[in-house]
Amino acid sequence: MRIIVPIKQVPEIAEVKIDPETKTLIRAGVPSIVNPFDEFAVEEAIRIKEKFGGEVIVITMGPPQALDAIRKCLAMGADRALHLCDRPFAGADTWATAYTLAQAIKTLEPYDLIIAGKQAIDGDTAQVGPEIAEVLGIPQITYAIKVDISEDQKRIKVRRETDDGFEIVECKLPALITAIKGLNEPRLPSLMAIMKARQKEVKTITAEELGGDSKQYGLPGSPTQVVEIFTPEARTGGIKIDGTEDPAGAAKQLIEWLLKKGIL
Amino acid sequence: MLKIDKDRCTGCKICTKVCPFGAMVIVDEKAEATEACTLCGACVKTCPENAISIERRRVDPSKFKEYKGVWVIAEQIGGQLRNVSLELLSKGRELADQLGEPLCVILLGHEVTGLTDTLAAHGADVIYVSDQKRLAQYTTDAYTDVISALILTEKPNVVLIGATANGRDLGPRIAARLRLGLTADCTGLSIDDKRQLVQTRPAFGGNIMASILSPYTRPQMATVRPNVFKPPEPNPSHKADVRTVDIKVNPAAVRTKILETIKTGAEGELKVEEAEMVVSCGRGIKAPENIPTVAELAKELNAALGGSRPIVDAGWMEHHQQVGQSGRTISPRLYIACGISGAIQHLVGVAGSAEIIIAINSDPEAPIFTISDFGIVGDLFRVVPELVKEIKRVKAQK
Ligand SMILES: Cc1cc2nc3c(=O)[nH]c(=O)nc-3n(C[C@H](O)[C@H](O)[C@H](O)COP(=O)(O)OP(=O)(O)OC[C@H]3O[C@@H](n4cnc5c(N)ncnc54)[C@H](O)[C@@H]3O)c2cc1C
Ligand SMILES: Cc1cc2nc3c(=O)[nH]c(=O)nc-3n(C[C@H](O)[C@H](O)[C@H](O)COP(=O)(O)OP(=O)(O)OC[C@H]3O[C@@H](n4cnc5c(N)ncnc54)[C@H](O)[C@@H]3O)c2cc1C
Ligand code: SF4
Ligand code: SF4
C-alpha cells in the first residue's frame, strides 16, 4: 500500500506567550513541533505499512525549517518525503494549501490512502484534510479513532467520532481520513532510527517544478484574507477564597455570588 | 508576497513591534520578514514610510450583486434540530436585516418537514427542504452534492454552518468544490461598511483572534462555534416560504456507507460542547469511584459532565467528555473545574469562550486560579458536597 501523510510543522502552542505591551505573539524561543494530530496520522500509516507492506510518504508545505518536522516523521518510520518549499507558496489559506498539496499528491499516484491530522494546533481550522479530498475527488472519513483495512487492501472501515458517539463507516480505497487522539500512541523514534532518517530521501519541490495552476498558490490563490489580528482580553484571576477550614461557608459564598451574577 | 522597499525603509522598527507573529526583524538596519510571516497585513498599515506592500488577488465586485440572502444550513439528527442551528438563525437574522436580504434555511434529511414550523418561528423567511431517504443520515457526499448544487443555482451571499463534527466535515468539502473561502469555527460575525461579512475566530489555541474576509468569492462561507450566540425567542406567527428542492441524490455518488451508529452516554445526556453549564473534574478526583461526587453537582445544576485528559486517558470518562486541545472546545456560561490544575492544553478548550470559570483546587498556587473568576482553595471532596447542599437549599426556597 502507498500511504501519504500530509504533516504540518507548528509552534508548541503551550509555550507561545503574548507580549503584554505589544499584544503580539512572542515566537522567539518557542520550539517547533510536528502537529500532534499528524503524529497520530504518521503512526497509523506506519502500522498499516507494517501489516500490509508498501511505503509511507510524508508531505509538507512549509519553510525550510519544516525539514525538522519531516526528519522526525522519517525517524518514526516513514520512507520518504516531499517538501513543498518556495516563496510563492507563502500566505496560503486552507484552500490554497489544500490545492497545492493535492497537486503534489497527484504526482504520487497511484496511492491507496491519505491520512491527515484532524486539525493543526496553530491555524486550528480542520479544513485542509477535507479540502484535499475534494480536490482529488476521493471520499473522506473524518475523526478516525480506529481504522481497519480489508484483507484484500481495497476497502477501509473506520470508527469515526461524531457529536453523539461513533459511527462505523466504510468506503473503497483510495480515500482520505483524518486522525484524532485515541487512534494510537505515536512511537518515540530510537536513536538508531533518528540516525537512519538522515539517509532517507527528502525531495524539495518549488512552485515552478510543481506546475499546476500557479495562480491558486500562496496568498494570491487564497480566497480568504486575514484583515486584523488581535489578542482576546486576557482572563485574570478574580475572587479567591479559602475553603480549607470552612467548606460550607465557602460554598455559601460562591452560590451567593452566582445568584448575584444571575447565573443561577 | 510581502515586499519591503529597502530604499524607503528607515529601519524605525515599528513593524517589528506591531507584527502579531514576531515575524519582522531588522537586518542591516532594514526590515525583513522571516518565514513566520503569515501575510496578515498588520505591518503594512502601520509603516510610516509606506515601505511594505503585499500583493493580493483582485476581483470584480460587480459580479457579486447577483448573490443575495443569508443561508443557514440546519443540522438535524433523527428529526431533532441541533441547538446551533437555532443559534445561527438569531445571528443570521441580524446579518440579513443589516443587508436587507432574506434569511434562508437549508434543511436536509428524511421526514423532516415537521421542522419547518420551528424554523419559521425562529426567523426563517425561506426554507429550502430536501427530504429524501438517502439524506436520512449525514454523509459527506450526499450533503455536499445537494448543497453545492443549490448554492450554484440560488446564489446566496452568505452561508453559515454550525461548527459541529459534521458541519466541519461538510463545510470544507463544499468550499473546495466551489473554490470558496471558508472561515473556521467563528465566534463573531458582522457586516462592515462595504457590506462584507467580517468573520472573527480564535486561532493559535485561543491566544489570538483573527478577523477574516472573503473579498474575492461569493458566497462568503463560515462555520460557527456552537453556544456562542443565543437562540432567538420563537414567534409562532412568523411564517416562511417553504420550497421543495428538486435535486435527487445519486446513490452511486455516495461512496461511504454507515454500517453502524453508536450513541455514547446515556439517553438525554448533556454534551459539554452544547451545555450552558459544564462541571469538570481532573486528577484531583483520585479514583473513578469518586466521580459521582462531581456528577451529583452537575446533575443539580443541569450541567454537562466533563474531564481533563488524564481522566479520559485513564478510562474514567468517555472521550467525548474531554475538554481541551485534543478534546472538545466548549463555550458554556458557567464552567466549574474541580481538581484541575489548569494546564494550557486544558484551558485552550474553555478559557476563550466560557463566560464564568469557577475553580476548586486544594493547591492555592494552581495555575487555574490565575484565570478563574471565582476560586475556592480547598478539598473538592469537602467543598463539592457543600455546594450541592447549598444549591438544593436555594432551589427549595424558590
Ligand atoms: C490567525 C489565522 C487564522 C486563519 N483562519 C483561517 C480560516 O478561517 N480559513 C482559512 O481558509 N484559512 C485560515 N488561515 C490560514 C490557515 O491557517 C493556513 O492555510 C494553514 O496553512 C492551514 O490551515 P490549518 O493550520 O488550520 O490546518 P488544518 O486544516 O487544521 O490542518 C489539518 C491537517 O491538514 C494537514 N496540513 C495542514 N497544513 C499543512 C501543510 N502546510 N502541509 C502539509 N499538511 C498540512 C495536516 O495533516 C493537518 O493535520 C488562518 C491563518 C491564521 C494565521
Ligand atoms: C499535545 C497535548 C495535548 C493535550 N490535550 C489536553 C486536553 O485536550 N485536555 C486536557 O485536559 N489536557 C490535555 N493535555 C494534558 C495537560 O497538559 C495536563 O497534563 C492535564 O490537563 C492535567 O490534568 P489535571 O489538571 O486533571 O491533572 P493535574 O495537573 O495533575 O492536576 C490535578 C489538580 O488537582 C488538585 N487536587 C488534588 N487533590 C485535590 C483535592 N482533593 N481537592 C481539590 N483539588 C485537588 C491538584 O492541586 C492539582 O492542581 C494535553 C497535553 C499535550 C502534551
Ligand atoms: S515600519 Fe517601515 S520604515 Fe520602519 S522598519 Fe518597518 S518597514 Fe522600515
Ligand atoms: S504581514 Fe503580518 S505576519 Fe507578516 S510581517 Fe507583517 S505583521 Fe508580521
mmCIF file of N, CA, C and O in Angstrom, chain A residues 48-120:
data_model
loop_
_atom_site.group_PDB
_atom_site.id
_atom_site.type_symbol
_atom_site.label_atom_id
_atom_site.label_comp_id
_atom_site.label_asym_id
_atom_site.label_seq_id
_atom_site.Cartn_x
_atom_site.Cartn_y
_atom_site.Cartn_z
ATOM 1 N N ILE A 48 -0.038 0.422 9.388
ATOM 2 C CA ILE A 48 -0.679 -0.229 8.238
ATOM 3 C C ILE A 48 0.389 -0.801 7.309
ATOM 4 O O ILE A 48 0.287 -1.922 6.823
ATOM 5 N N LYS A 49 1.458 -0.014 7.132
ATOM 6 C CA LYS A 49 2.555 -0.499 6.284
ATOM 7 C C LYS A 49 3.186 -1.750 6.886
ATOM 8 O O LYS A 49 3.493 -2.709 6.179
ATOM 9 N N GLU A 50 3.357 -1.743 8.207
ATOM 10 C CA GLU A 50 3.976 -2.905 8.850
ATOM 11 C C GLU A 50 3.126 -4.153 8.650
ATOM 12 O O GLU A 50 3.642 -5.267 8.590
ATOM 13 N N LYS A 51 1.822 -3.959 8.533
ATOM 14 C CA LYS A 51 0.945 -5.117 8.362
ATOM 15 C C LYS A 51 0.869 -5.565 6.911
ATOM 16 O O LYS A 51 0.921 -6.753 6.616
ATOM 17 N N PHE A 52 0.750 -4.592 5.994
ATOM 18 C CA PHE A 52 0.466 -4.954 4.603
ATOM 19 C C PHE A 52 1.646 -4.744 3.660
ATOM 20 O O PHE A 52 1.569 -5.112 2.492
ATOM 21 N N GLY A 53 2.709 -4.081 4.153
ATOM 22 C CA GLY A 53 3.801 -3.735 3.252
ATOM 23 C C GLY A 53 3.466 -2.470 2.491
ATOM 24 O O GLY A 53 2.361 -1.946 2.606
ATOM 25 N N GLY A 54 4.458 -1.986 1.718
ATOM 26 C CA GLY A 54 4.235 -0.765 0.967
ATOM 27 C C GLY A 54 5.119 0.352 1.459
ATOM 28 O O GLY A 54 6.193 0.107 2.009
ATOM 29 N N GLU A 55 4.673 1.596 1.265
ATOM 30 C CA GLU A 55 5.510 2.711 1.713
ATOM 31 C C GLU A 55 4.665 3.849 2.262
ATOM 32 O O GLU A 55 3.512 4.022 1.907
ATOM 33 N N VAL A 56 5.306 4.610 3.152
ATOM 34 C CA VAL A 56 4.663 5.783 3.746
ATOM 35 C C VAL A 56 5.431 7.020 3.289
ATOM 36 O O VAL A 56 6.649 7.109 3.479
ATOM 37 N N ILE A 57 4.700 7.945 2.672
ATOM 38 C CA ILE A 57 5.332 9.168 2.188
ATOM 39 C C ILE A 57 4.746 10.358 2.943
ATOM 40 O O ILE A 57 3.534 10.552 2.943
ATOM 41 N N VAL A 58 5.593 11.130 3.609
ATOM 42 C CA VAL A 58 5.075 12.339 4.248
ATOM 43 C C VAL A 58 5.297 13.518 3.318
ATOM 44 O O VAL A 58 6.238 13.548 2.523
ATOM 45 N N ILE A 59 4.369 14.468 3.420
ATOM 46 C CA ILE A 59 4.445 15.628 2.549
ATOM 47 C C ILE A 59 4.107 16.856 3.376
ATOM 48 O O ILE A 59 3.186 16.838 4.190
ATOM 49 N N THR A 60 4.903 17.899 3.202
ATOM 50 C CA THR A 60 4.592 19.127 3.913
ATOM 51 C C THR A 60 4.821 20.307 3.007
ATOM 52 O O THR A 60 5.648 20.271 2.099
ATOM 53 N N MET A 61 4.041 21.347 3.240
ATOM 54 C CA MET A 61 4.277 22.619 2.585
ATOM 55 C C MET A 61 4.686 23.577 3.688
ATOM 56 O O MET A 61 3.925 23.775 4.638
ATOM 57 N N GLY A 62 5.876 24.117 3.577
ATOM 58 C CA GLY A 62 6.313 25.000 4.651
ATOM 59 C C GLY A 62 7.721 25.491 4.415
ATOM 60 O O GLY A 62 8.386 25.075 3.466
ATOM 61 N N PRO A 63 8.190 26.377 5.289
ATOM 62 C CA PRO A 63 9.514 26.984 5.143
ATOM 63 C C PRO A 63 10.627 25.950 5.307
ATOM 64 O O PRO A 63 10.369 24.813 5.717
ATOM 65 N N PRO A 64 11.872 26.350 4.988
ATOM 66 C CA PRO A 64 12.988 25.391 5.053
ATOM 67 C C PRO A 64 13.081 24.657 6.391
ATOM 68 O O PRO A 64 13.370 23.462 6.422
ATOM 69 N N GLN A 65 12.788 25.357 7.493
ATOM 70 C CA GLN A 65 12.964 24.676 8.795
ATOM 71 C C GLN A 65 11.932 23.577 9.036
ATOM 72 O O GLN A 65 12.062 22.803 9.978
ATOM 73 N N ALA A 66 10.900 23.495 8.188
ATOM 74 C CA ALA A 66 9.934 22.395 8.320
ATOM 75 C C ALA A 66 10.611 21.045 8.085
ATOM 76 O O ALA A 66 10.046 19.991 8.378
ATOM 77 N N LEU A 67 11.836 21.100 7.557
ATOM 78 C CA LEU A 67 12.615 19.880 7.363
ATOM 79 C C LEU A 67 12.784 19.122 8.684
ATOM 80 O O LEU A 67 12.809 17.888 8.708
ATOM 81 N N ASP A 68 12.876 19.846 9.790
ATOM 82 C CA ASP A 68 12.991 19.191 11.106
ATOM 83 C C ASP A 68 11.785 18.301 11.367
ATOM 84 O O ASP A 68 11.911 17.197 11.890
ATOM 85 N N ALA A 69 10.598 18.813 11.013
ATOM 86 C CA ALA A 69 9.375 18.037 11.225
ATOM 87 C C ALA A 69 9.376 16.795 10.328
ATOM 88 O O ALA A 69 9.000 15.701 10.742
ATOM 89 N N ILE A 70 9.843 16.983 9.097
ATOM 90 C CA ILE A 70 9.933 15.845 8.170
ATOM 91 C C ILE A 70 10.856 14.765 8.737
ATOM 92 O O ILE A 70 10.517 13.588 8.759
ATOM 93 N N ARG A 71 12.023 15.209 9.226
ATOM 94 C CA ARG A 71 13.000 14.240 9.762
ATOM 95 C C ARG A 71 12.415 13.456 10.932
ATOM 96 O O ARG A 71 12.661 12.259 11.074
ATOM 97 N N LYS A 72 11.649 14.129 11.753
ATOM 98 C CA LYS A 72 11.017 13.447 12.887
ATOM 99 C C LYS A 72 10.114 12.313 12.376
ATOM 100 O O LYS A 72 10.132 11.196 12.896
ATOM 101 N N CYS A 73 9.332 12.607 11.332
ATOM 102 C CA CYS A 73 8.405 11.596 10.801
ATOM 103 C C CYS A 73 9.175 10.464 10.124
ATOM 104 O O CYS A 73 8.771 9.298 10.198
ATOM 105 N N LEU A 74 10.271 10.813 9.464
ATOM 106 C CA LEU A 74 11.098 9.774 8.836
ATOM 107 C C LEU A 74 11.711 8.888 9.914
ATOM 108 O O LEU A 74 11.817 7.667 9.747
ATOM 109 N N ALA A 75 12.078 9.510 11.031
ATOM 110 C CA ALA A 75 12.647 8.724 12.134
ATOM 111 C C ALA A 75 11.589 7.799 12.732
ATOM 112 O O ALA A 75 11.895 6.693 13.183
ATOM 113 N N MET A 76 10.363 8.239 12.731
ATOM 114 C CA MET A 76 9.296 7.373 13.238
ATOM 115 C C MET A 76 9.103 6.155 12.333
ATOM 116 O O MET A 76 8.588 5.127 12.781
ATOM 117 N N GLY A 77 9.470 6.297 11.058
ATOM 118 C CA GLY A 77 9.359 5.140 10.171
ATOM 119 C C GLY A 77 8.801 5.419 8.793
ATOM 120 O O GLY A 77 8.635 4.496 7.994
ATOM 121 N N ALA A 78 8.504 6.678 8.482
ATOM 122 C CA ALA A 78 8.081 6.997 7.125
ATOM 123 C C ALA A 78 9.260 6.762 6.179
ATOM 124 O O ALA A 78 10.414 6.837 6.597
ATOM 125 N N ASP A 79 8.969 6.452 4.905
ATOM 126 C CA ASP A 79 10.040 6.044 3.997
ATOM 127 C C ASP A 79 10.704 7.194 3.264
ATOM 128 O O ASP A 79 11.897 7.206 3.049
ATOM 129 N N ARG A 80 9.882 8.141 2.833
ATOM 130 C CA ARG A 80 10.461 9.293 2.124
ATOM 131 C C ARG A 80 9.527 10.482 2.254
ATOM 132 O O ARG A 80 8.435 10.349 2.805
ATOM 133 N N ALA A 81 9.969 11.629 1.732
ATOM 134 C CA ALA A 81 9.184 12.841 1.969
ATOM 135 C C ALA A 81 9.252 13.798 0.790
ATOM 136 O O ALA A 81 10.221 13.813 0.037
ATOM 137 N N LEU A 82 8.183 14.562 0.642
ATOM 138 C CA LEU A 82 8.163 15.693 -0.280
ATOM 139 C C LEU A 82 8.066 16.963 0.549
ATOM 140 O O LEU A 82 7.277 17.041 1.481
ATOM 141 N N HIS A 83 8.858 17.939 0.183
ATOM 142 C CA HIS A 83 8.832 19.219 0.898
ATOM 143 C C HIS A 83 8.559 20.335 -0.106
ATOM 144 O O HIS A 83 9.419 20.675 -0.912
ATOM 145 N N LEU A 84 7.336 20.865 -0.060
ATOM 146 C CA LEU A 84 6.984 21.974 -0.938
ATOM 147 C C LEU A 84 7.471 23.244 -0.269
ATOM 148 O O LEU A 84 6.950 23.639 0.768
ATOM 149 N N CYS A 85 8.498 23.829 -0.839
ATOM 150 C CA CYS A 85 9.178 24.915 -0.146
ATOM 151 C C CYS A 85 9.575 25.975 -1.160
ATOM 152 O O CYS A 85 10.470 25.761 -1.965
ATOM 153 N N ASP A 86 8.853 27.088 -1.143
ATOM 154 C CA ASP A 86 9.140 28.152 -2.108
ATOM 155 C C ASP A 86 8.351 29.393 -1.677
ATOM 156 O O ASP A 86 7.270 29.254 -1.112
ATOM 157 N N ARG A 87 8.868 30.565 -1.934
ATOM 158 C CA ARG A 87 8.166 31.778 -1.529
ATOM 159 C C ARG A 87 6.746 31.876 -2.087
ATOM 160 O O ARG A 87 5.850 32.314 -1.379
ATOM 161 N N PRO A 88 6.504 31.513 -3.349
ATOM 162 C CA PRO A 88 5.128 31.659 -3.861
ATOM 163 C C PRO A 88 4.084 30.842 -3.097
ATOM 164 O O PRO A 88 2.899 31.109 -3.222
ATOM 165 N N PHE A 89 4.520 29.867 -2.290
ATOM 166 C CA PHE A 89 3.547 29.082 -1.513
ATOM 167 C C PHE A 89 3.116 29.823 -0.239
ATOM 168 O O PHE A 89 2.155 29.421 0.415
ATOM 169 N N ALA A 90 3.850 30.890 0.109
ATOM 170 C CA ALA A 90 3.609 31.525 1.411
ATOM 171 C C ALA A 90 2.275 32.255 1.453
ATOM 172 O O ALA A 90 1.778 32.743 0.441
ATOM 173 N N GLY A 91 1.718 32.322 2.641
ATOM 174 C CA GLY A 91 0.484 33.077 2.852
ATOM 175 C C GLY A 91 -0.762 32.347 2.415
ATOM 176 O O GLY A 91 -1.824 32.940 2.281
ATOM 177 N N ALA A 92 -0.640 31.033 2.164
ATOM 178 C CA ALA A 92 -1.776 30.253 1.687
ATOM 179 C C ALA A 92 -2.838 30.108 2.769
ATOM 180 O O ALA A 92 -2.512 29.870 3.927
ATOM 181 N N ASP A 93 -4.097 30.250 2.396
ATOM 182 C CA ASP A 93 -5.168 29.879 3.319
ATOM 183 C C ASP A 93 -5.443 28.387 3.116
ATOM 184 O O ASP A 93 -4.679 27.690 2.434
ATOM 185 N N THR A 94 -6.524 27.879 3.695
ATOM 186 C CA THR A 94 -6.703 26.427 3.642
ATOM 187 C C THR A 94 -6.959 25.944 2.215
ATOM 188 O O THR A 94 -6.502 24.877 1.830
ATOM 189 N N TRP A 95 -7.704 26.754 1.429
ATOM 190 C CA TRP A 95 -7.948 26.323 0.040
ATOM 191 C C TRP A 95 -6.631 26.223 -0.730
ATOM 192 O O TRP A 95 -6.352 25.209 -1.366
ATOM 193 N N ALA A 96 -5.828 27.292 -0.652
ATOM 194 C CA ALA A 96 -4.575 27.303 -1.402
ATOM 195 C C ALA A 96 -3.641 26.200 -0.895
ATOM 196 O O ALA A 96 -2.942 25.551 -1.677
ATOM 197 N N THR A 97 -3.635 25.973 0.426
ATOM 198 C CA THR A 97 -2.810 24.901 0.995
ATOM 199 C C THR A 97 -3.254 23.549 0.439
ATOM 200 O O THR A 97 -2.441 22.750 -0.020
ATOM 201 N N ALA A 98 -4.561 23.311 0.479
ATOM 202 C CA ALA A 98 -5.087 22.024 0.031
ATOM 203 C C ALA A 98 -4.851 21.830 -1.464
ATOM 204 O O ALA A 98 -4.461 20.753 -1.914
ATOM 205 N N TYR A 99 -5.070 22.897 -2.234
ATOM 206 C CA TYR A 99 -4.884 22.784 -3.677
ATOM 207 C C TYR A 99 -3.433 22.431 -3.993
ATOM 208 O O TYR A 99 -3.150 21.534 -4.787
ATOM 209 N N THR A 100 -2.511 23.134 -3.346
ATOM 210 C CA THR A 100 -1.086 22.920 -3.602
ATOM 211 C C THR A 100 -0.676 21.503 -3.199
ATOM 212 O O THR A 100 -0.001 20.794 -3.960
ATOM 213 N N LEU A 101 -1.090 21.080 -2.005
ATOM 214 C CA LEU A 101 -0.740 19.729 -1.552
ATOM 215 C C LEU A 101 -1.331 18.682 -2.503
ATOM 216 O O LEU A 101 -0.686 17.684 -2.824
ATOM 217 N N ALA A 102 -2.555 18.936 -2.958
ATOM 218 C CA ALA A 102 -3.204 17.964 -3.854
ATOM 219 C C ALA A 102 -2.430 17.829 -5.169
ATOM 220 O O ALA A 102 -2.313 16.739 -5.719
ATOM 221 N N GLN A 103 -1.895 18.953 -5.687
ATOM 222 C CA GLN A 103 -1.097 18.870 -6.914
ATOM 223 C C GLN A 103 0.087 17.937 -6.710
ATOM 224 O O GLN A 103 0.413 17.119 -7.570
ATOM 225 N N ALA A 104 0.721 18.066 -5.546
ATOM 226 C CA ALA A 104 1.890 17.233 -5.271
ATOM 227 C C ALA A 104 1.473 15.777 -5.067
ATOM 228 O O ALA A 104 2.175 14.853 -5.501
ATOM 229 N N ILE A 105 0.343 15.579 -4.409
ATOM 230 C CA ILE A 105 -0.113 14.202 -4.155
ATOM 231 C C ILE A 105 -0.431 13.503 -5.475
ATOM 232 O O ILE A 105 -0.177 12.308 -5.643
ATOM 233 N N LYS A 106 -0.925 14.277 -6.450
ATOM 234 C CA LYS A 106 -1.224 13.679 -7.761
ATOM 235 C C LYS A 106 0.019 13.077 -8.407
ATOM 236 O O LYS A 106 -0.077 12.110 -9.156
ATOM 237 N N THR A 107 1.187 13.649 -8.125
ATOM 238 C CA THR A 107 2.406 13.107 -8.714
ATOM 239 C C THR A 107 2.774 11.766 -8.075
ATOM 240 O O THR A 107 3.663 11.077 -8.555
ATOM 241 N N LEU A 108 2.090 11.428 -6.968
ATOM 242 C CA LEU A 108 2.405 10.173 -6.266
ATOM 243 C C LEU A 108 1.417 9.057 -6.609
ATOM 244 O O LEU A 108 1.431 8.001 -5.989
ATOM 245 N N GLU A 109 0.537 9.312 -7.562
ATOM 246 C CA GLU A 109 -0.431 8.286 -7.952
ATOM 247 C C GLU A 109 0.297 7.063 -8.492
ATOM 248 O O GLU A 109 1.330 7.213 -9.150
ATOM 249 N N PRO A 110 -0.195 5.841 -8.305
ATOM 250 C CA PRO A 110 -1.412 5.527 -7.559
ATOM 251 C C PRO A 110 -1.139 5.384 -6.066
ATOM 252 O O PRO A 110 -0.227 4.701 -5.667
ATOM 253 N N TYR A 111 -1.931 6.044 -5.252
ATOM 254 C CA TYR A 111 -1.825 5.905 -3.810
ATOM 255 C C TYR A 111 -3.095 5.217 -3.313
ATOM 256 O O TYR A 111 -4.113 5.200 -4.011
ATOM 257 N N ASP A 112 -3.036 4.661 -2.111
ATOM 258 C CA ASP A 112 -4.198 3.952 -1.578
ATOM 259 C C ASP A 112 -4.928 4.746 -0.504
ATOM 260 O O ASP A 112 -6.144 4.691 -0.386
ATOM 261 N N LEU A 113 -4.131 5.445 0.303
ATOM 262 C CA LEU A 113 -4.736 6.079 1.468
ATOM 263 C C LEU A 113 -3.985 7.362 1.796
ATOM 264 O O LEU A 113 -2.756 7.417 1.683
ATOM 265 N N ILE A 114 -4.746 8.397 2.191
ATOM 266 C CA ILE A 114 -4.136 9.618 2.709
ATOM 267 C C ILE A 114 -4.626 9.780 4.146
ATOM 268 O O ILE A 114 -5.826 9.684 4.407
ATOM 269 N N ILE A 115 -3.691 9.969 5.072
ATOM 270 C CA ILE A 115 -4.087 10.198 6.460
ATOM 271 C C ILE A 115 -3.590 11.581 6.872
ATOM 272 O O ILE A 115 -2.389 11.825 6.925
ATOM 273 N N ALA A 116 -4.518 12.476 7.138
ATOM 274 C CA ALA A 116 -4.165 13.816 7.618
ATOM 275 C C ALA A 116 -4.481 13.878 9.103
ATOM 276 O O ALA A 116 -5.141 12.997 9.653
ATOM 277 N N GLY A 117 -4.002 14.939 9.746
ATOM 278 C CA GLY A 117 -4.412 15.174 11.130
ATOM 279 C C GLY A 117 -5.799 15.798 11.125
ATOM 280 O O GLY A 117 -6.227 16.355 10.117
ATOM 281 N N LYS A 118 -6.492 15.709 12.250
ATOM 282 C CA LYS A 118 -7.801 16.357 12.341
ATOM 283 C C LYS A 118 -7.659 17.853 12.123
ATOM 284 O O LYS A 118 -8.359 18.448 11.338
ATOM 285 N N GLN A 119 -6.729 18.470 12.840
ATOM 286 C CA GLN A 119 -6.514 19.892 12.650
ATOM 287 C C GLN A 119 -5.126 20.257 13.110
ATOM 288 O O GLN A 119 -4.489 19.522 13.850
ATOM 289 N N ALA A 120 -4.641 21.400 12.616
ATOM 290 C CA ALA A 120 -3.336 21.889 13.042
ATOM 291 C C ALA A 120 -3.560 22.776 14.255
ATOM 292 O O ALA A 120 -4.508 23.551 14.277
#
